[in-house]
mmCIF file of C-alpha atoms in Angstrom:
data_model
loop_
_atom_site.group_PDB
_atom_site.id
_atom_site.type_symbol
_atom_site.label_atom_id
_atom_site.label_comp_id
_atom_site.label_asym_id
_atom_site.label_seq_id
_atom_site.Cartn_x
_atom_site.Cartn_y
_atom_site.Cartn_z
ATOM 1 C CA UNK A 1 105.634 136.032 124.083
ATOM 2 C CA UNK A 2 106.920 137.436 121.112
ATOM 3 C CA UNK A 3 106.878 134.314 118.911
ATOM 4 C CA UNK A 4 109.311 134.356 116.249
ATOM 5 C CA UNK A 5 111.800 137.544 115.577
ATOM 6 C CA UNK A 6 114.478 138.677 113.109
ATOM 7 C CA UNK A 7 117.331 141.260 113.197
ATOM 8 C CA UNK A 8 117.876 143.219 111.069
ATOM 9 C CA UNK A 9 114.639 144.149 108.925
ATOM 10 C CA UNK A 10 116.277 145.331 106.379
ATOM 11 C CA UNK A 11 119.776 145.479 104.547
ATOM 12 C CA UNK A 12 121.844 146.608 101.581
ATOM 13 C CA UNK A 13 125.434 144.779 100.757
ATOM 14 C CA UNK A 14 127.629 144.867 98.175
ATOM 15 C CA UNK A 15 128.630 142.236 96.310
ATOM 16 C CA UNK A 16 131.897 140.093 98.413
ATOM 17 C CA UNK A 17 130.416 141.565 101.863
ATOM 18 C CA UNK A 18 129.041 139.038 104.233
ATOM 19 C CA UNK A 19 126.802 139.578 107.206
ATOM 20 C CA UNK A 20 124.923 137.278 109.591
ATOM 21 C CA UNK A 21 121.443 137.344 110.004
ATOM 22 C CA UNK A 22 119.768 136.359 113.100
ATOM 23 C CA UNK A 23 116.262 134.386 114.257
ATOM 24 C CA UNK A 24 114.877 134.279 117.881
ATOM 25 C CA UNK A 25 111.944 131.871 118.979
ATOM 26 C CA UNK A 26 110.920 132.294 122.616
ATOM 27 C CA UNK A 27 108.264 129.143 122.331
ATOM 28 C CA UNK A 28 111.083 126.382 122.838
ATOM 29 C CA UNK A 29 110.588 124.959 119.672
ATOM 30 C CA UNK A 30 113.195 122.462 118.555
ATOM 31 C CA UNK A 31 113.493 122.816 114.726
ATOM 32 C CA UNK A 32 114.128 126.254 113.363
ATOM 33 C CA UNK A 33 114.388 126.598 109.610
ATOM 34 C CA UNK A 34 115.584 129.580 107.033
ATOM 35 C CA UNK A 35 113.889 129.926 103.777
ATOM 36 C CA UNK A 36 114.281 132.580 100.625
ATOM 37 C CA UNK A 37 111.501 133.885 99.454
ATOM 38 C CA UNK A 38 111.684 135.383 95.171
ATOM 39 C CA UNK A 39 108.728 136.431 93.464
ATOM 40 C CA UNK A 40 106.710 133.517 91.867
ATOM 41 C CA UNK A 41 108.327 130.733 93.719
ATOM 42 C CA UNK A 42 107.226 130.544 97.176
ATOM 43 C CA UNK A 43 109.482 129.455 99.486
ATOM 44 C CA UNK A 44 112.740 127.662 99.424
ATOM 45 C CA UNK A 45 114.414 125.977 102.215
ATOM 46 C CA UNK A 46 118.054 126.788 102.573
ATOM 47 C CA UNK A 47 118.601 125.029 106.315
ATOM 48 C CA UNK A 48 117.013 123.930 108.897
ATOM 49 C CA UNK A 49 117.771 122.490 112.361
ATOM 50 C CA UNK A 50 116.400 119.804 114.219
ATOM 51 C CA UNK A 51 118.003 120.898 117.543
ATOM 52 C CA UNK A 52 120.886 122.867 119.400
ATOM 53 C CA UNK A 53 124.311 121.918 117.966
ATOM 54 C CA UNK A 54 122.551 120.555 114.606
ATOM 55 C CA UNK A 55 122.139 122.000 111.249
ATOM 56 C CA UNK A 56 121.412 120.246 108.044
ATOM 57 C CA UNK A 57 121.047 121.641 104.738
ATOM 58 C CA UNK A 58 118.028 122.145 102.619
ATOM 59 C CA UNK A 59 116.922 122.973 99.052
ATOM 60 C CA UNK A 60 118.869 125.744 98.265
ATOM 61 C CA UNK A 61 122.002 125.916 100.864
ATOM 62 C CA UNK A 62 124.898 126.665 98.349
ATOM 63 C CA UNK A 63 126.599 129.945 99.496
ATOM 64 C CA UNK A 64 125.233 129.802 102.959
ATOM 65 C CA UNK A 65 126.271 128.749 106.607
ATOM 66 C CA UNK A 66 124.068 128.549 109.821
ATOM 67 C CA UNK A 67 124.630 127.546 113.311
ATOM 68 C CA UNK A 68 122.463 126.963 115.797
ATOM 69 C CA UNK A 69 124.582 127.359 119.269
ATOM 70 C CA UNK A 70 121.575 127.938 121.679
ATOM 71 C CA UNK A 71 117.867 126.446 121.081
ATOM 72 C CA UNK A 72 116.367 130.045 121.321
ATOM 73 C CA UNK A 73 118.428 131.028 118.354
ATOM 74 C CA UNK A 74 119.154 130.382 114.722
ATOM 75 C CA UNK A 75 122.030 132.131 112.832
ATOM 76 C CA UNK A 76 122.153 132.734 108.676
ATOM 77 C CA UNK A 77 125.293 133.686 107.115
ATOM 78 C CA UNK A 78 126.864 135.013 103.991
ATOM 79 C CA UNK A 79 130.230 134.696 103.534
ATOM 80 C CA UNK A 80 130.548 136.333 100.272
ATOM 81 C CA UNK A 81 127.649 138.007 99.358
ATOM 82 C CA UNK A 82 126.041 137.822 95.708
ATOM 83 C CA UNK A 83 123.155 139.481 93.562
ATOM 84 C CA UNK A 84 121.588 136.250 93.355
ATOM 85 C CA UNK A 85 120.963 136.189 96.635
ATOM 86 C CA UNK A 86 118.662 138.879 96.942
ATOM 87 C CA UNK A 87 115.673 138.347 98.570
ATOM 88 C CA UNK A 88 113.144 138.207 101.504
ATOM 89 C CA UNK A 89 114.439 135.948 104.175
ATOM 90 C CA UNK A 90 111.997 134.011 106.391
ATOM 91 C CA UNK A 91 113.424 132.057 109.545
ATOM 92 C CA UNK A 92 110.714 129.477 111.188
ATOM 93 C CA UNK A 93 110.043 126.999 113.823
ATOM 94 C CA UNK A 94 108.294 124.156 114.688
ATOM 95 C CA UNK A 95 107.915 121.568 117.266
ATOM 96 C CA UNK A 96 108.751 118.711 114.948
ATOM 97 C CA UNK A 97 109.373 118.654 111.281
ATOM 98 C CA UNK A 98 106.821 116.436 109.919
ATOM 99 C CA UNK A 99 104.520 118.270 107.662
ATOM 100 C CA UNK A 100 101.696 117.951 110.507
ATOM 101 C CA UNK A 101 103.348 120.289 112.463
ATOM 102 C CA UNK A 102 102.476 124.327 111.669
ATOM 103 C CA UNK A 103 105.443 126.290 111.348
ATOM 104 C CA UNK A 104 105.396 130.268 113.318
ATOM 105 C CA UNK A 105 107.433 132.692 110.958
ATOM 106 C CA UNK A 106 109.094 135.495 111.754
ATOM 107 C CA UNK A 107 108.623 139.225 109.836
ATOM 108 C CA UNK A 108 111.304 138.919 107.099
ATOM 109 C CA UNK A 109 114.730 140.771 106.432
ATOM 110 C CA UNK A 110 114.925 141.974 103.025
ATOM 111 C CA UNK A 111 118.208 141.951 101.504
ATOM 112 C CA UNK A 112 119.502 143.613 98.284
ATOM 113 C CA UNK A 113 122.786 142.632 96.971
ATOM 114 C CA UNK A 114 124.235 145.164 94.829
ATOM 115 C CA UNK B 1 109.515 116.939 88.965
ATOM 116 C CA UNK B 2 106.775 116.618 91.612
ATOM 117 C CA UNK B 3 106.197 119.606 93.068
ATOM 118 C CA UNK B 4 102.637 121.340 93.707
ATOM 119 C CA UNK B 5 100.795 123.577 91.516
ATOM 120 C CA UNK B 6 98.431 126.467 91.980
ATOM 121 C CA UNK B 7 96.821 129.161 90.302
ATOM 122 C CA UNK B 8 98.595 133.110 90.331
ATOM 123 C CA UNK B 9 96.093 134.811 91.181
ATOM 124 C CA UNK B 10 92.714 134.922 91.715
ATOM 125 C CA UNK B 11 89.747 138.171 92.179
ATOM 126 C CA UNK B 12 86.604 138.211 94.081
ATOM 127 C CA UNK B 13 84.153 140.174 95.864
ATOM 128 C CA UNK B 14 83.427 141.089 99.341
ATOM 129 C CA UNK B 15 80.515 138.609 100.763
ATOM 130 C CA UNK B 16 81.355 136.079 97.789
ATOM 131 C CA UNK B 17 83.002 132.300 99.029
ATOM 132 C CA UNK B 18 86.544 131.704 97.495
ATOM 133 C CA UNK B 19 88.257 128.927 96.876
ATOM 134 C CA UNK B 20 91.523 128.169 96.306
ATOM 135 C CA UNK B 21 92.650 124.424 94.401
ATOM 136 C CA UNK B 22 96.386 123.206 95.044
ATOM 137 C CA UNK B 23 97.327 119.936 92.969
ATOM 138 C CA UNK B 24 100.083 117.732 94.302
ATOM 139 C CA UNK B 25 100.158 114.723 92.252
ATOM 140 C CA UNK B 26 103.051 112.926 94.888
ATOM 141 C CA UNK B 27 101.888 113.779 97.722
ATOM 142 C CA UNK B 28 103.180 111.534 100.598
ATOM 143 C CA UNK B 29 101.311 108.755 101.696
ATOM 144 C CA UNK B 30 101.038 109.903 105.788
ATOM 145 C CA UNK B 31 101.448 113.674 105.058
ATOM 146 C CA UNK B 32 98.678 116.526 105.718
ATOM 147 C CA UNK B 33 98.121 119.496 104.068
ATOM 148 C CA UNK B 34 98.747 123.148 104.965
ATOM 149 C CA UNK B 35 97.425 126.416 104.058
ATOM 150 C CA UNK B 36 99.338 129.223 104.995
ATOM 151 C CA UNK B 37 97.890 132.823 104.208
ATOM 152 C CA UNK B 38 100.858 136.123 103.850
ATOM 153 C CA UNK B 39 100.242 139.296 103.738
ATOM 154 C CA UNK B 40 102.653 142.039 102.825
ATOM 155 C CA UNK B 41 105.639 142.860 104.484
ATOM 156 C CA UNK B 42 105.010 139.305 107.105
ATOM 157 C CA UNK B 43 106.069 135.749 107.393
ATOM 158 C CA UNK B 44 103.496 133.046 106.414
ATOM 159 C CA UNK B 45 100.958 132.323 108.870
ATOM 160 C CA UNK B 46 98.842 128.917 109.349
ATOM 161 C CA UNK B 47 95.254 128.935 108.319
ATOM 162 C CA UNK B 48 94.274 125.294 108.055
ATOM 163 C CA UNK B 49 95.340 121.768 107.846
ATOM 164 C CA UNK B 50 93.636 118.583 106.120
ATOM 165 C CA UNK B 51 94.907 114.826 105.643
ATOM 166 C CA UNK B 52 91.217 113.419 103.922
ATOM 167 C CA UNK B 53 87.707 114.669 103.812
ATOM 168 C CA UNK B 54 87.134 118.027 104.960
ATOM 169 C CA UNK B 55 88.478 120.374 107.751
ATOM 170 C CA UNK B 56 86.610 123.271 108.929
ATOM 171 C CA UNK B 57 88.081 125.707 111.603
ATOM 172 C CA UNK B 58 87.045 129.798 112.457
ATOM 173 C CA UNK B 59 88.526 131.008 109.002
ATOM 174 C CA UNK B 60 88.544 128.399 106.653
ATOM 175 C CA UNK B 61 87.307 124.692 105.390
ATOM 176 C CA UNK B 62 89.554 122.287 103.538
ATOM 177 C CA UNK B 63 88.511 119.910 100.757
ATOM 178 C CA UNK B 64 90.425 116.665 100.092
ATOM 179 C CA UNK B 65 88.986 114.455 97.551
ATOM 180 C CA UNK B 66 90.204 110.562 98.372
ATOM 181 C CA UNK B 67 92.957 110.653 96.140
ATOM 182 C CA UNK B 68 94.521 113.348 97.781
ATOM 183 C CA UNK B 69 96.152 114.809 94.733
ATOM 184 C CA UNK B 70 94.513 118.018 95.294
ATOM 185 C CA UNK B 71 92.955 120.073 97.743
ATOM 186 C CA UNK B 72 90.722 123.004 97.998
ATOM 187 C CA UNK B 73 90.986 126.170 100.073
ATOM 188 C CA UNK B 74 87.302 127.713 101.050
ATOM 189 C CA UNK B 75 87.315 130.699 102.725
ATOM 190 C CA UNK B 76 83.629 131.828 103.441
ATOM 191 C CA UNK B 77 81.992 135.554 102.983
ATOM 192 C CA UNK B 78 85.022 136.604 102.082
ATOM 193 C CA UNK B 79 86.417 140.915 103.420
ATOM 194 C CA UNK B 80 88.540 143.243 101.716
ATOM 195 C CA UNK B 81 90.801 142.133 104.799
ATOM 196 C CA UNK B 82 91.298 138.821 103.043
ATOM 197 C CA UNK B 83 93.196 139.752 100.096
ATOM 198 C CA UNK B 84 97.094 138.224 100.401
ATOM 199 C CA UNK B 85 98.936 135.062 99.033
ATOM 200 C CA UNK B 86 97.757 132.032 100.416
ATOM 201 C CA UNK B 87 100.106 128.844 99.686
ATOM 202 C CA UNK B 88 99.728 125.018 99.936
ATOM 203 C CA UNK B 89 102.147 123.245 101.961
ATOM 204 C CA UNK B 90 102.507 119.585 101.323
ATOM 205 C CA UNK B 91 105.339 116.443 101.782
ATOM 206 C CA UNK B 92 106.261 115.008 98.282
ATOM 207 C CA UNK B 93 107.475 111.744 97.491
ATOM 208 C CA UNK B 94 110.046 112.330 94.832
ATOM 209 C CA UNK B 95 110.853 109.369 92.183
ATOM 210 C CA UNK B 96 114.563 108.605 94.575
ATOM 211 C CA UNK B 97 111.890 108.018 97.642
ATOM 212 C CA UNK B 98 113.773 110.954 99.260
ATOM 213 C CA UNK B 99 110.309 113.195 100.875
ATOM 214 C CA UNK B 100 110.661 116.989 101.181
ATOM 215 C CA UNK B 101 108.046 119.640 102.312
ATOM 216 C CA UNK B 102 107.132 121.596 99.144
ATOM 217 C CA UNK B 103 105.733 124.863 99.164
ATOM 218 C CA UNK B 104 103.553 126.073 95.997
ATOM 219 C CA UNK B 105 104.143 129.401 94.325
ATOM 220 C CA UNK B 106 101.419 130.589 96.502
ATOM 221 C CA UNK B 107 98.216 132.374 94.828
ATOM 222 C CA UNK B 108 97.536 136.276 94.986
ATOM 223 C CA UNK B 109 94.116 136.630 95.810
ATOM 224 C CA UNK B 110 92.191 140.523 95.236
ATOM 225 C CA UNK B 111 89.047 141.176 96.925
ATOM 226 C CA UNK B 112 87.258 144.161 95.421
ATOM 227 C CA UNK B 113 84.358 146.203 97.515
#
């Protein structure tokens, strides 16, 4: 059972590139979420989903796309990469959204937009 | 704008109790309260969660006064092992009645030997 997992860890793009980042969960979780994480503001929610086929956007979703074609996984992408969106990315899920429910994270994938 | 407040950072002492105050002034009627604790280099994990009165589990107790617009992490005895963010996660009612799940800026707590 290896909960939550992200690929890659780590990259570097230039500014205009895009890339697509990727979130497994393997505990059949339903809602699947990406946040941002900057220094000194916690966490931001850019989209979640509450199910294959669904996506809906959250907090901070301008300059990013997700899809969510299979339950197990949860896809972030960047069409045209900027500096401002630098950052740690966090994907999550949960078994329900409500703010009872705990959320498993996965390790990160630091990105640096140069 | 509601959102939730805590403090940036905090020091203490192996063996000494810490806690850890989060104020969220619209906090949503039917929602609970979360503590998640980070460490470096990892996602958020969950430590504890509260809706009134106080939670205790293996790590951790929660304080929630009856208002509700605050709540207290306590972590017991605390070990150099401890030191990492820990943030509050709560559901706000904004002014438009639309509710979101708002994370605070999370605290940086140092224990020292």
């Amino acid at each position: 059972n290896a909960g939550v997992t992200q690929t890659p860890k780590f990259r570097v793009l230039k500014t205009g590139q895009s890339m697509t980042l990727l979130c497994a969960q393997d505990m059949n979780h339903e809602y699947m979420y990406w946040y941002r994480q900057d220094p000194g503001m916690g966490l931001r929610l850019i989209h979640y989903s509450v199910g294959e086929g669904t996506t809906a956007k959250g907090e901070v979703p301008d300059g990013y796309n997700v899809s969510r074609l299979k339950k197990q996984n949860f896809l972030l992408g960047l069409e045209s990469a900027a500096p401002s969106q630098t950052s740690v990315y966090f994907c999550a899920s949960s078994y329900s959204s409500t703010g009872e429910e705990r959320k498993y994270f996965g390790p990160g994938t630091r990105l640096t937009v140069t | 704008l509601a959102k939730t407040t805590q403090p940036i950072s905090m020091d203490s002492y192996e063996g000494q109790e810490v806690n850890i105050t989060c104020s969220h002034n619209n906090i949503a009627t039917n929602d609970y309260i979360t503590w998640y604790q980070q460490f470096p280099s990892q996602g958020p994990r969950f430590i504890i969660q509260g809706y009134k009165t106080k939670v205790t589990n293996e790590v951790a107790s929660l304080f929630i006064p009856a208002d509700r617009k605050s709540s207290t992490l306590s972590l017991p005895r605390v070990s150099l092992s401890d030191t990492a963010v820990y943030y509050c996660l709560v559901g706000l009612r904004f002014m438009d009645s639309n509710y979101q799940l708002i994370w605070g800026a999370g605290t940086k707590l140092i224990i020292k030997p």
